[in-house]
């Protein structure tokens, strides 16, 4: 199979983790007789430096014509003084909106070999959570304004959801729940927010068509607490854009490191947008110590969700398991008596498991 992949390395550790994911994809292509054609594009700080714009039209055109897009991470202090419309993070929002990838899937699973900051009795029965986050609406896409009211500086951010925006992402979460435990948790703030009340109404109505899914509801503040007190009891979380952003960072910390988690953003077609959930990590950029497993997992999700390459994706997942089981660790997940490896070594080790050489 030939697939055109738009590759946005981005800023900070983005190019470092992307290089490892590309090694892995090349190995999969060789083993399974596929051809992946990479179209390298600029977005974020790197694009501002070269073109003055955080999201050049050329990149947007490539993203919309490729079979799928991989992104490292964008942003960093160098571009903090850009205008709000040209900040690196705006590029991300622009790509997500243009692709209409409204459902962001963020699996968070604790490998039994890795340490969680939570006590052993809490993680005893394991952590395996799937967060389904709405990605192209809500407060991040609402109007943001600043004004002066009665001589006082004032700022406003508008959070808006339509019924259809909720329905389409909820459908993804219902279908996923059917393939997992059948338990779906809607996380909101329905005691305060009108948007949350609409989410409850829409999801409640849809539940009638999914008799095999048990829907429950939780306020976001309680969910932040339950993720730490009872993570094993949570399976699929469905939530709006900003709550999903915050809760998935929290969930990534309890499964060991933010560097381990991949993500997949999908819409109506097969084309998707794949990125690790971490940012550009300026504090460790250029040191060859970043954990690229989140980016490699994102590439694996692309093979499965956009290209229907199930065996290929499984071979990557299995290789990541072997990497961990055989004691290899990047600095963020290092434990006593384990083998510390650099970011640039991770892809090679994982590739060796894919081809079955180790
Ligand atoms: P971050 O995720 O970049 O870093 C948070 C912490 O996690 C840091 O201590 C970092 O060293 C560590 N970390 C992150 N990824 C890691 C990895 N792969 N391996 C090991 N450690 C890792 O979040 P931040 O510091 O809040 O943001 C830094 C920049 O990234 C900001 O400009 C922010 O806007 C941007 N950002 C971009 C994205 C994206 O591109 N999708 C997402 C979040 C933040």
PDB file of N, CA and C in Angstrom, residues 23-125:
ATOM      1  N   UNK A  23      11.715   6.177  11.923  1.00  0.00           N
ATOM      2  CA  UNK A  23      12.507   4.928  11.862  1.00  0.00           C
ATOM      3  C   UNK A  23      11.572   3.727  11.951  1.00  0.00           C
ATOM      4  N   UNK A  24      10.638   3.815  12.901  1.00  0.00           N
ATOM      5  CA  UNK A  24       9.714   2.702  13.135  1.00  0.00           C
ATOM      6  C   UNK A  24       8.804   2.502  11.925  1.00  0.00           C
ATOM      7  N   UNK A  25       8.297   3.588  11.369  1.00  0.00           N
ATOM      8  CA  UNK A  25       7.424   3.457  10.189  1.00  0.00           C
ATOM      9  C   UNK A  25       8.194   2.856   9.011  1.00  0.00           C
ATOM     10  N   UNK A  26       9.451   3.265   8.841  1.00  0.00           N
ATOM     11  CA  UNK A  26      10.253   2.712   7.733  1.00  0.00           C
ATOM     12  C   UNK A  26      10.445   1.205   7.899  1.00  0.00           C
ATOM     13  N   UNK A  27      10.644   0.791   9.143  1.00  0.00           N
ATOM     14  CA  UNK A  27      10.828  -0.642   9.401  1.00  0.00           C
ATOM     15  C   UNK A  27       9.536  -1.411   9.111  1.00  0.00           C
ATOM     16  N   UNK A  28       8.415  -0.835   9.513  1.00  0.00           N
ATOM     17  CA  UNK A  28       7.118  -1.472   9.237  1.00  0.00           C
ATOM     18  C   UNK A  28       6.893  -1.553   7.721  1.00  0.00           C
ATOM     19  N   UNK A  29       7.224  -0.470   7.014  1.00  0.00           N
ATOM     20  CA  UNK A  29       7.024  -0.441   5.553  1.00  0.00           C
ATOM     21  C   UNK A  29       7.829  -1.560   4.894  1.00  0.00           C
ATOM     22  N   UNK A  30       9.062  -1.723   5.369  1.00  0.00           N
ATOM     23  CA  UNK A  30       9.936  -2.745   4.785  1.00  0.00           C
ATOM     24  C   UNK A  30       9.391  -4.149   5.077  1.00  0.00           C
ATOM     25  N   UNK A  31       9.008  -4.352   6.328  1.00  0.00           N
ATOM     26  CA  UNK A  31       8.557  -5.690   6.718  1.00  0.00           C
ATOM     27  C   UNK A  31       7.240  -6.077   6.034  1.00  0.00           C
ATOM     28  N   UNK A  32       6.326  -5.124   5.908  1.00  0.00           N
ATOM     29  CA  UNK A  32       4.998  -5.458   5.390  1.00  0.00           C
ATOM     30  C   UNK A  32       4.783  -5.014   3.941  1.00  0.00           C
ATOM     31  N   UNK A  33       5.882  -4.573   3.304  1.00  0.00           N
ATOM     32  CA  UNK A  33       5.815  -4.221   1.887  1.00  0.00           C
ATOM     33  C   UNK A  33       4.877  -3.051   1.578  1.00  0.00           C
ATOM     34  N   UNK A  34       5.007  -1.994   2.350  1.00  0.00           N
ATOM     35  CA  UNK A  34       4.257  -0.766   2.080  1.00  0.00           C
ATOM     36  C   UNK A  34       5.231   0.320   1.658  1.00  0.00           C
ATOM     37  N   UNK A  35       4.668   1.397   1.102  1.00  0.00           N
ATOM     38  CA  UNK A  35       5.512   2.550   0.807  1.00  0.00           C
ATOM     39  C   UNK A  35       4.906   3.773   1.493  1.00  0.00           C
ATOM     40  N   UNK A  36       5.650   4.353   2.419  1.00  0.00           N
ATOM     41  CA  UNK A  36       5.198   5.582   3.063  1.00  0.00           C
ATOM     42  C   UNK A  36       5.978   6.749   2.463  1.00  0.00           C
ATOM     43  N   UNK A  37       5.261   7.697   1.870  1.00  0.00           N
ATOM     44  CA  UNK A  37       5.906   8.872   1.284  1.00  0.00           C
ATOM     45  C   UNK A  37       5.712  10.024   2.269  1.00  0.00           C
ATOM     46  N   UNK A  38       6.833  10.573   2.751  1.00  0.00           N
ATOM     47  CA  UNK A  38       6.751  11.624   3.779  1.00  0.00           C
ATOM     48  C   UNK A  38       6.844  13.003   3.142  1.00  0.00           C
ATOM     49  N   UNK A  39       5.918  13.873   3.510  1.00  0.00           N
ATOM     50  CA  UNK A  39       5.943  15.257   3.032  1.00  0.00           C
ATOM     51  C   UNK A  39       6.216  16.135   4.257  1.00  0.00           C
ATOM     52  N   UNK A  40       7.459  16.603   4.385  1.00  0.00           N
ATOM     53  CA  UNK A  40       7.827  17.399   5.559  1.00  0.00           C
ATOM     54  C   UNK A  40       7.312  18.829   5.412  1.00  0.00           C
ATOM     55  N   UNK A  41       6.594  19.315   6.421  1.00  0.00           N
ATOM     56  CA  UNK A  41       6.004  20.654   6.375  1.00  0.00           C
ATOM     57  C   UNK A  41       6.312  21.413   7.656  1.00  0.00           C
ATOM     58  N   UNK A  42       6.175  22.729   7.562  1.00  0.00           N
ATOM     59  CA  UNK A  42       6.459  23.575   8.721  1.00  0.00           C
ATOM     60  C   UNK A  42       5.177  24.035   9.407  1.00  0.00           C
ATOM     61  N   UNK A  43       5.211  24.060  10.736  1.00  0.00           N
ATOM     62  CA  UNK A  43       4.127  24.682  11.509  1.00  0.00           C
ATOM     63  C   UNK A  43       4.705  25.067  12.860  1.00  0.00           C
ATOM     64  N   UNK A  44       4.053  26.022  13.530  1.00  0.00           N
ATOM     65  CA  UNK A  44       4.517  26.428  14.848  1.00  0.00           C
ATOM     66  C   UNK A  44       5.701  27.378  14.777  1.00  0.00           C
ATOM     67  N   UNK A  45       6.570  27.298  15.793  1.00  0.00           N
ATOM     68  CA  UNK A  45       7.707  28.214  15.868  1.00  0.00           C
ATOM     69  C   UNK A  45       8.631  28.091  14.663  1.00  0.00           C
ATOM     70  N   UNK A  46       8.888  26.878  14.220  1.00  0.00           N
ATOM     71  CA  UNK A  46       9.793  26.673  13.067  1.00  0.00           C
ATOM     72  C   UNK A  46       9.221  27.383  11.833  1.00  0.00           C
ATOM     73  N   UNK A  47       7.914  27.377  11.697  1.00  0.00           N
ATOM     74  CA  UNK A  47       7.284  28.046  10.537  1.00  0.00           C
ATOM     75  C   UNK A  47       7.370  29.562  10.696  1.00  0.00           C
ATOM     76  N   UNK A  48       7.215  30.046  11.924  1.00  0.00           N
ATOM     77  CA  UNK A  48       7.328  31.502  12.150  1.00  0.00           C
ATOM     78  C   UNK A  48       8.738  31.960  11.771  1.00  0.00           C
ATOM     79  N   UNK A  49       9.736  31.187  12.205  1.00  0.00           N
ATOM     80  CA  UNK A  49      11.130  31.563  11.901  1.00  0.00           C
ATOM     81  C   UNK A  49      11.389  31.608  10.401  1.00  0.00           C
ATOM     82  N   UNK A  50      10.834  30.646   9.650  1.00  0.00           N
ATOM     83  CA  UNK A  50      11.143  30.567   8.214  1.00  0.00           C
ATOM     84  C   UNK A  50      10.219  31.408   7.339  1.00  0.00           C
ATOM     85  N   UNK A  51       8.924  31.533   7.763  1.00  0.00           N
ATOM     86  CA  UNK A  51       7.959  32.184   6.861  1.00  0.00           C
ATOM     87  C   UNK A  51       7.241  33.370   7.494  1.00  0.00           C
ATOM     88  N   UNK A  52       7.393  33.539   8.813  1.00  0.00           N
ATOM     89  CA  UNK A  52       6.684  34.625   9.497  1.00  0.00           C
ATOM     90  C   UNK A  52       5.286  34.208   9.941  1.00  0.00           C
ATOM     91  N   UNK A  53       4.809  33.061   9.470  1.00  0.00           N
ATOM     92  CA  UNK A  53       3.445  32.629   9.824  1.00  0.00           C
ATOM     93  C   UNK A  53       3.487  31.298  10.572  1.00  0.00           C
ATOM     94  N   UNK A  54       2.633  31.145  11.606  1.00  0.00           N
ATOM     95  CA  UNK A  54       2.672  29.893  12.370  1.00  0.00           C
ATOM     96  C   UNK A  54       2.086  28.729  11.570  1.00  0.00           C
ATOM     97  N   UNK A  55       1.191  29.035  10.623  1.00  0.00           N
ATOM     98  CA  UNK A  55       0.608  27.959   9.816  1.00  0.00           C
ATOM     99  C   UNK A  55       0.546  28.396   8.343  1.00  0.00           C
ATOM    100  N   UNK A  56       1.648  28.188   7.605  1.00  0.00           N
ATOM    101  CA  UNK A  56       1.647  28.608   6.204  1.00  0.00           C
ATOM    102  C   UNK A  56       0.591  27.849   5.392  1.00  0.00           C
ATOM    103  N   UNK A  57       0.027  28.518   4.387  1.00  0.00           N
ATOM    104  CA  UNK A  57      -1.003  27.905   3.540  1.00  0.00           C
ATOM    105  C   UNK A  57      -0.507  26.593   2.928  1.00  0.00           C
ATOM    106  N   UNK A  58       0.798  26.594   2.549  1.00  0.00           N
ATOM    107  CA  UNK A  58       1.381  25.393   1.927  1.00  0.00           C
ATOM    108  C   UNK A  58       1.239  24.169   2.855  1.00  0.00           C
ATOM    109  N   UNK A  59       1.429  24.402   4.155  1.00  0.00           N
ATOM    110  CA  UNK A  59       1.297  23.305   5.118  1.00  0.00           C
ATOM    111  C   UNK A  59      -0.155  22.829   5.185  1.00  0.00           C
ATOM    112  N   UNK A  60      -1.061  23.798   5.270  1.00  0.00           N
ATOM    113  CA  UNK A  60      -2.480  23.456   5.334  1.00  0.00           C
ATOM    114  C   UNK A  60      -2.896  22.657   4.094  1.00  0.00           C
ATOM    115  N   UNK A  61      -2.414  23.071   2.917  1.00  0.00           N
ATOM    116  CA  UNK A  61      -2.750  22.354   1.679  1.00  0.00           C
ATOM    117  C   UNK A  61      -2.232  20.913   1.744  1.00  0.00           C
ATOM    118  N   UNK A  62      -1.007  20.757   2.245  1.00  0.00           N
ATOM    119  CA  UNK A  62      -0.406  19.411   2.325  1.00  0.00           C
ATOM    120  C   UNK A  62      -1.190  18.535   3.313  1.00  0.00           C
ATOM    121  N   UNK A  63      -1.547  19.140   4.457  1.00  0.00           N
ATOM    122  CA  UNK A  63      -2.300  18.403   5.470  1.00  0.00           C
ATOM    123  C   UNK A  63      -3.619  17.900   4.884  1.00  0.00           C
ATOM    124  N   UNK A  64      -4.261  18.756   4.098  1.00  0.00           N
ATOM    125  CA  UNK A  64      -5.585  18.399   3.570  1.00  0.00           C
ATOM    126  C   UNK A  64      -5.504  17.460   2.368  1.00  0.00           C
ATOM    127  N   UNK A  65      -4.311  17.317   1.761  1.00  0.00           N
ATOM    128  CA  UNK A  65      -4.218  16.402   0.623  1.00  0.00           C
ATOM    129  C   UNK A  65      -3.537  15.076   0.996  1.00  0.00           C
ATOM    130  N   UNK A  66      -2.868  15.035   2.151  1.00  0.00           N
ATOM    131  CA  UNK A  66      -2.183  13.793   2.558  1.00  0.00           C
ATOM    132  C   UNK A  66      -3.195  12.777   3.095  1.00  0.00           C
ATOM    133  N   UNK A  67      -2.752  11.522   3.212  1.00  0.00           N
ATOM    134  CA  UNK A  67      -3.633  10.494   3.778  1.00  0.00           C
ATOM    135  C   UNK A  67      -3.775  10.669   5.281  1.00  0.00           C
ATOM    136  N   UNK A  68      -2.747  11.214   5.927  1.00  0.00           N
ATOM    137  CA  UNK A  68      -2.803  11.529   7.357  1.00  0.00           C
ATOM    138  C   UNK A  68      -1.624  12.405   7.724  1.00  0.00           C
ATOM    139  N   UNK A  69      -1.679  12.971   8.922  1.00  0.00           N
ATOM    140  CA  UNK A  69      -0.602  13.871   9.365  1.00  0.00           C
ATOM    141  C   UNK A  69      -0.067  13.445  10.727  1.00  0.00           C
ATOM    142  N   UNK A  70       1.272  13.518  10.835  1.00  0.00           N
ATOM    143  CA  UNK A  70       1.940  13.284  12.116  1.00  0.00           C
ATOM    144  C   UNK A  70       2.528  14.609  12.587  1.00  0.00           C
ATOM    145  N   UNK A  71       2.366  14.914  13.865  1.00  0.00           N
ATOM    146  CA  UNK A  71       2.944  16.159  14.376  1.00  0.00           C
ATOM    147  C   UNK A  71       3.764  15.905  15.637  1.00  0.00           C
ATOM    148  N   UNK A  72       4.963  16.490  15.710  1.00  0.00           N
ATOM    149  CA  UNK A  72       5.816  16.353  16.902  1.00  0.00           C
ATOM    150  C   UNK A  72       5.207  17.162  18.042  1.00  0.00           C
ATOM    151  N   UNK A  73       5.557  18.434  18.114  1.00  0.00           N
ATOM    152  CA  UNK A  73       4.953  19.346  19.095  1.00  0.00           C
ATOM    153  C   UNK A  73       5.361  20.745  18.682  1.00  0.00           C
ATOM    154  N   UNK A  74       4.561  21.716  19.038  1.00  0.00           N
ATOM    155  CA  UNK A  74       4.915  23.089  18.676  1.00  0.00           C
ATOM    156  C   UNK A  74       4.939  23.984  19.916  1.00  0.00           C
ATOM    157  N   UNK A  75       5.680  25.084  19.798  1.00  0.00           N
ATOM    158  CA  UNK A  75       5.702  26.092  20.860  1.00  0.00           C
ATOM    159  C   UNK A  75       7.034  26.184  21.569  1.00  0.00           C
ATOM    160  N   UNK A  76       7.139  27.200  22.415  1.00  0.00           N
ATOM    161  CA  UNK A  76       8.356  27.404  23.185  1.00  0.00           C
ATOM    162  C   UNK A  76       8.505  28.875  23.520  1.00  0.00           C
ATOM    163  N   UNK A  77       9.347  29.170  24.523  1.00  0.00           N
ATOM    164  CA  UNK A  77       9.463  30.553  25.001  1.00  0.00           C
ATOM    165  C   UNK A  77       9.905  31.544  23.924  1.00  0.00           C
ATOM    166  N   UNK A  78      10.646  31.057  22.925  1.00  0.00           N
ATOM    167  CA  UNK A  78      11.145  31.942  21.866  1.00  0.00           C
ATOM    168  C   UNK A  78       9.999  32.675  21.163  1.00  0.00           C
ATOM    169  N   UNK A  79       8.827  32.049  21.127  1.00  0.00           N
ATOM    170  CA  UNK A  79       7.718  32.646  20.371  1.00  0.00           C
ATOM    171  C   UNK A  79       6.601  33.163  21.284  1.00  0.00           C
ATOM    172  N   UNK A  80       6.907  33.301  22.588  1.00  0.00           N
ATOM    173  CA  UNK A  80       5.874  33.720  23.541  1.00  0.00           C
ATOM    174  C   UNK A  80       5.346  35.128  23.270  1.00  0.00           C
ATOM    175  N   UNK A  81       6.153  35.957  22.590  1.00  0.00           N
ATOM    176  CA  UNK A  81       5.695  37.334  22.359  1.00  0.00           C
ATOM    177  C   UNK A  81       5.039  37.535  21.007  1.00  0.00           C
ATOM    178  N   UNK A  82       4.783  36.445  20.300  1.00  0.00           N
ATOM    179  CA  UNK A  82       4.042  36.565  19.036  1.00  0.00           C
ATOM    180  C   UNK A  82       2.620  37.052  19.332  1.00  0.00           C
ATOM    181  N   UNK A  83       1.974  37.649  18.348  1.00  0.00           N
ATOM    182  CA  UNK A  83       0.596  38.096  18.549  1.00  0.00           C
ATOM    183  C   UNK A  83      -0.284  36.859  18.799  1.00  0.00           C
ATOM    184  N   UNK A  84      -1.399  37.019  19.523  1.00  0.00           N
ATOM    185  CA  UNK A  84      -2.241  35.853  19.838  1.00  0.00           C
ATOM    186  C   UNK A  84      -2.610  35.049  18.590  1.00  0.00           C
ATOM    187  N   UNK A  85      -2.776  35.717  17.457  1.00  0.00           N
ATOM    188  CA  UNK A  85      -3.179  35.027  16.223  1.00  0.00           C
ATOM    189  C   UNK A  85      -2.031  34.265  15.573  1.00  0.00           C
ATOM    190  N   UNK A  86      -0.797  34.564  15.988  1.00  0.00           N
ATOM    191  CA  UNK A  86       0.347  33.916  15.333  1.00  0.00           C
ATOM    192  C   UNK A  86       1.199  33.111  16.304  1.00  0.00           C
ATOM    193  N   UNK A  87       0.601  32.762  17.437  1.00  0.00           N
ATOM    194  CA  UNK A  87       1.368  31.924  18.374  1.00  0.00           C
ATOM    195  C   UNK A  87       1.452  30.502  17.810  1.00  0.00           C
ATOM    196  N   UNK A  88       2.530  29.776  18.113  1.00  0.00           N
ATOM    197  CA  UNK A  88       2.677  28.423  17.561  1.00  0.00           C
ATOM    198  C   UNK A  88       1.467  27.524  17.803  1.00  0.00           C
ATOM    199  N   UNK A  89       0.873  27.633  19.008  1.00  0.00           N
ATOM    200  CA  UNK A  89      -0.269  26.773  19.345  1.00  0.00           C
ATOM    201  C   UNK A  89      -1.464  27.025  18.430  1.00  0.00           C
ATOM    202  N   UNK A  90      -1.538  28.230  17.854  1.00  0.00           N
ATOM    203  CA  UNK A  90      -2.635  28.548  16.926  1.00  0.00           C
ATOM    204  C   UNK A  90      -2.575  27.645  15.696  1.00  0.00           C
ATOM    205  N   UNK A  91      -1.356  27.231  15.340  1.00  0.00           N
ATOM    206  CA  UNK A  91      -1.193  26.353  14.174  1.00  0.00           C
ATOM    207  C   UNK A  91      -1.913  25.029  14.414  1.00  0.00           C
ATOM    208  N   UNK A  92      -1.772  24.537  15.642  1.00  0.00           N
ATOM    209  CA  UNK A  92      -2.429  23.269  16.003  1.00  0.00           C
ATOM    210  C   UNK A  92      -3.938  23.384  15.865  1.00  0.00           C
ATOM    211  N   UNK A  93      -4.464  24.466  16.457  1.00  0.00           N
ATOM    212  CA  UNK A  93      -5.918  24.661  16.413  1.00  0.00           C
ATOM    213  C   UNK A  93      -6.374  24.804  14.966  1.00  0.00           C
ATOM    214  N   UNK A  94      -5.557  25.499  14.154  1.00  0.00           N
ATOM    215  CA  UNK A  94      -5.903  25.713  12.742  1.00  0.00           C
ATOM    216  C   UNK A  94      -5.945  24.398  11.971  1.00  0.00           C
ATOM    217  N   UNK A  95      -4.982  23.537  12.229  1.00  0.00           N
ATOM    218  CA  UNK A  95      -4.943  22.244  11.523  1.00  0.00           C
ATOM    219  C   UNK A  95      -6.133  21.380  11.960  1.00  0.00           C
ATOM    220  N   UNK A  96      -6.364  21.319  13.276  1.00  0.00           N
ATOM    221  CA  UNK A  96      -7.482  20.490  13.776  1.00  0.00           C
ATOM    222  C   UNK A  96      -8.804  20.960  13.187  1.00  0.00           C
ATOM    223  N   UNK A  97      -8.990  22.294  13.144  1.00  0.00           N
ATOM    224  CA  UNK A  97     -10.248  22.847  12.636  1.00  0.00           C
ATOM    225  C   UNK A  97     -10.381  22.561  11.136  1.00  0.00           C
ATOM    226  N   UNK A  98      -9.278  22.793  10.380  1.00  0.00           N
ATOM    227  CA  UNK A  98      -9.349  22.598   8.924  1.00  0.00           C
ATOM    228  C   UNK A  98      -9.631  21.132   8.594  1.00  0.00           C
ATOM    229  N   UNK A  99      -9.053  20.226   9.367  1.00  0.00           N
ATOM    230  CA  UNK A  99      -9.272  18.795   9.104  1.00  0.00           C
ATOM    231  C   UNK A  99     -10.602  18.316   9.684  1.00  0.00           C
ATOM    232  N   UNK A 100     -11.221  19.132  10.537  1.00  0.00           N
ATOM    233  CA  UNK A 100     -12.449  18.753  11.235  1.00  0.00           C
ATOM    234  C   UNK A 100     -12.292  17.419  11.973  1.00  0.00           C
ATOM    235  N   UNK A 101     -11.150  17.303  12.631  1.00  0.00           N
ATOM    236  CA  UNK A 101     -10.935  16.104  13.454  1.00  0.00           C
ATOM    237  C   UNK A 101     -11.527  16.390  14.840  1.00  0.00           C
ATOM    238  N   UNK A 102     -12.781  16.038  15.001  1.00  0.00           N
ATOM    239  CA  UNK A 102     -13.518  16.464  16.191  1.00  0.00           C
ATOM    240  C   UNK A 102     -13.370  15.519  17.379  1.00  0.00           C
ATOM    241  N   UNK A 103     -12.839  14.323  17.144  1.00  0.00           N
ATOM    242  CA  UNK A 103     -12.701  13.379  18.261  1.00  0.00           C
ATOM    243  C   UNK A 103     -11.232  13.066  18.502  1.00  0.00           C
ATOM    244  N   UNK A 104     -10.775  13.381  19.698  1.00  0.00           N
ATOM    245  CA  UNK A 104      -9.383  13.121  20.070  1.00  0.00           C
ATOM    246  C   UNK A 104      -9.354  11.957  21.064  1.00  0.00           C
ATOM    247  N   UNK A 105      -8.723  10.862  20.652  1.00  0.00           N
ATOM    248  CA  UNK A 105      -8.679   9.657  21.485  1.00  0.00           C
ATOM    249  C   UNK A 105      -7.333   9.602  22.193  1.00  0.00           C
ATOM    250  N   UNK A 106      -7.377   9.521  23.509  1.00  0.00           N
ATOM    251  CA  UNK A 106      -6.144   9.529  24.290  1.00  0.00           C
ATOM    252  C   UNK A 106      -6.095   8.336  25.242  1.00  0.00           C
ATOM    253  N   UNK A 107      -5.540   7.223  24.782  1.00  0.00           N
ATOM    254  CA  UNK A 107      -5.448   6.071  25.679  1.00  0.00           C
ATOM    255  C   UNK A 107      -4.368   6.265  26.742  1.00  0.00           C
ATOM    256  N   UNK A 108      -4.656   5.879  27.951  1.00  0.00           N
ATOM    257  CA  UNK A 108      -3.681   5.999  29.054  1.00  0.00           C
ATOM    258  C   UNK A 108      -3.633   4.661  29.772  1.00  0.00           C
ATOM    259  N   UNK A 109      -2.526   3.947  29.568  1.00  0.00           N
ATOM    260  CA  UNK A 109      -2.422   2.603  30.142  1.00  0.00           C
ATOM    261  C   UNK A 109      -1.123   2.495  30.931  1.00  0.00           C
ATOM    262  N   UNK A 110      -1.228   1.921  32.124  1.00  0.00           N
ATOM    263  CA  UNK A 110      -0.026   1.753  32.941  1.00  0.00           C
ATOM    264  C   UNK A 110       0.613   0.396  32.631  1.00  0.00           C
ATOM    265  N   UNK A 111       1.845   0.417  32.147  1.00  0.00           N
ATOM    266  CA  UNK A 111       2.587  -0.842  31.988  1.00  0.00           C
ATOM    267  C   UNK A 111       2.895  -1.358  33.391  1.00  0.00           C
ATOM    268  N   UNK A 112       2.693  -2.662  33.606  1.00  0.00           N
ATOM    269  CA  UNK A 112       2.872  -3.157  34.981  1.00  0.00           C
ATOM    270  C   UNK A 112       4.336  -3.035  35.435  1.00  0.00           C
ATOM    271  N   UNK A 113       5.253  -2.928  34.466  1.00  0.00           N
ATOM    272  CA  UNK A 113       6.672  -2.800  34.831  1.00  0.00           C
ATOM    273  C   UNK A 113       7.041  -1.380  35.261  1.00  0.00           C
ATOM    274  N   UNK A 114       6.200  -0.400  34.952  1.00  0.00           N
ATOM    275  CA  UNK A 114       6.568   0.993  35.235  1.00  0.00           C
ATOM    276  C   UNK A 114       5.971   1.478  36.551  1.00  0.00           C
ATOM    277  N   UNK A 115       6.600   2.538  37.098  1.00  0.00           N
ATOM    278  CA  UNK A 115       6.121   3.096  38.364  1.00  0.00           C
ATOM    279  C   UNK A 115       5.074   4.170  38.108  1.00  0.00           C
ATOM    280  N   UNK A 116       4.035   4.145  38.924  1.00  0.00           N
ATOM    281  CA  UNK A 116       3.077   5.242  38.932  1.00  0.00           C
ATOM    282  C   UNK A 116       3.358   6.044  40.190  1.00  0.00           C
ATOM    283  N   UNK A 117       3.136   7.354  40.172  1.00  0.00           N
ATOM    284  CA  UNK A 117       3.309   8.111  41.418  1.00  0.00           C
ATOM    285  C   UNK A 117       2.240   7.753  42.452  1.00  0.00           C
ATOM    286  N   UNK A 118       1.224   6.982  42.042  1.00  0.00           N
ATOM    287  CA  UNK A 118       0.182   6.579  42.992  1.00  0.00           C
ATOM    288  C   UNK A 118       0.629   5.353  43.783  1.00  0.00           C
ATOM    289  N   UNK A 119       0.032   5.159  44.954  1.00  0.00           N
ATOM    290  CA  UNK A 119       0.402   4.016  45.802  1.00  0.00           C
ATOM    291  C   UNK A 119      -0.005   2.702  45.138  1.00  0.00           C
ATOM    292  N   UNK A 120       0.757   1.647  45.436  1.00  0.00           N
ATOM    293  CA  UNK A 120       0.523   0.339  44.802  1.00  0.00           C
ATOM    294  C   UNK A 120      -0.898  -0.168  45.043  1.00  0.00           C
ATOM    295  N   UNK A 121      -1.454   0.081  46.241  1.00  0.00           N
ATOM    296  CA  UNK A 121      -2.818  -0.436  46.506  1.00  0.00           C
ATOM    297  C   UNK A 121      -3.864   0.276  45.646  1.00  0.00           C
ATOM    298  N   UNK A 122      -3.532   1.461  45.160  1.00  0.00           N
ATOM    299  CA  UNK A 122      -4.484   2.193  44.306  1.00  0.00           C
ATOM    300  C   UNK A 122      -4.413   1.698  42.867  1.00  0.00           C
ATOM    301  N   UNK A 123      -3.213   1.399  42.393  1.00  0.00           N
ATOM    302  CA  UNK A 123      -3.089   0.949  40.993  1.00  0.00           C
ATOM    303  C   UNK A 123      -3.125  -0.569  40.882  1.00  0.00           C
ATOM    304  N   UNK A 124      -3.384  -1.231  42.008  1.00  0.00           N
ATOM    305  CA  UNK A 124      -3.344  -2.692  42.070  1.00  0.00           C
ATOM    306  C   UNK A 124      -3.996  -3.401  40.900  1.00  0.00           C
ATOM    307  N   UNK A 125      -5.208  -2.989  40.531  1.00  0.00           N
ATOM    308  CA  UNK A 125      -5.875  -3.719  39.446  1.00  0.00           C
ATOM    309  C   UNK A 125      -5.620  -3.070  38.081  1.00  0.00           C
TER     310      UNK A 125
END
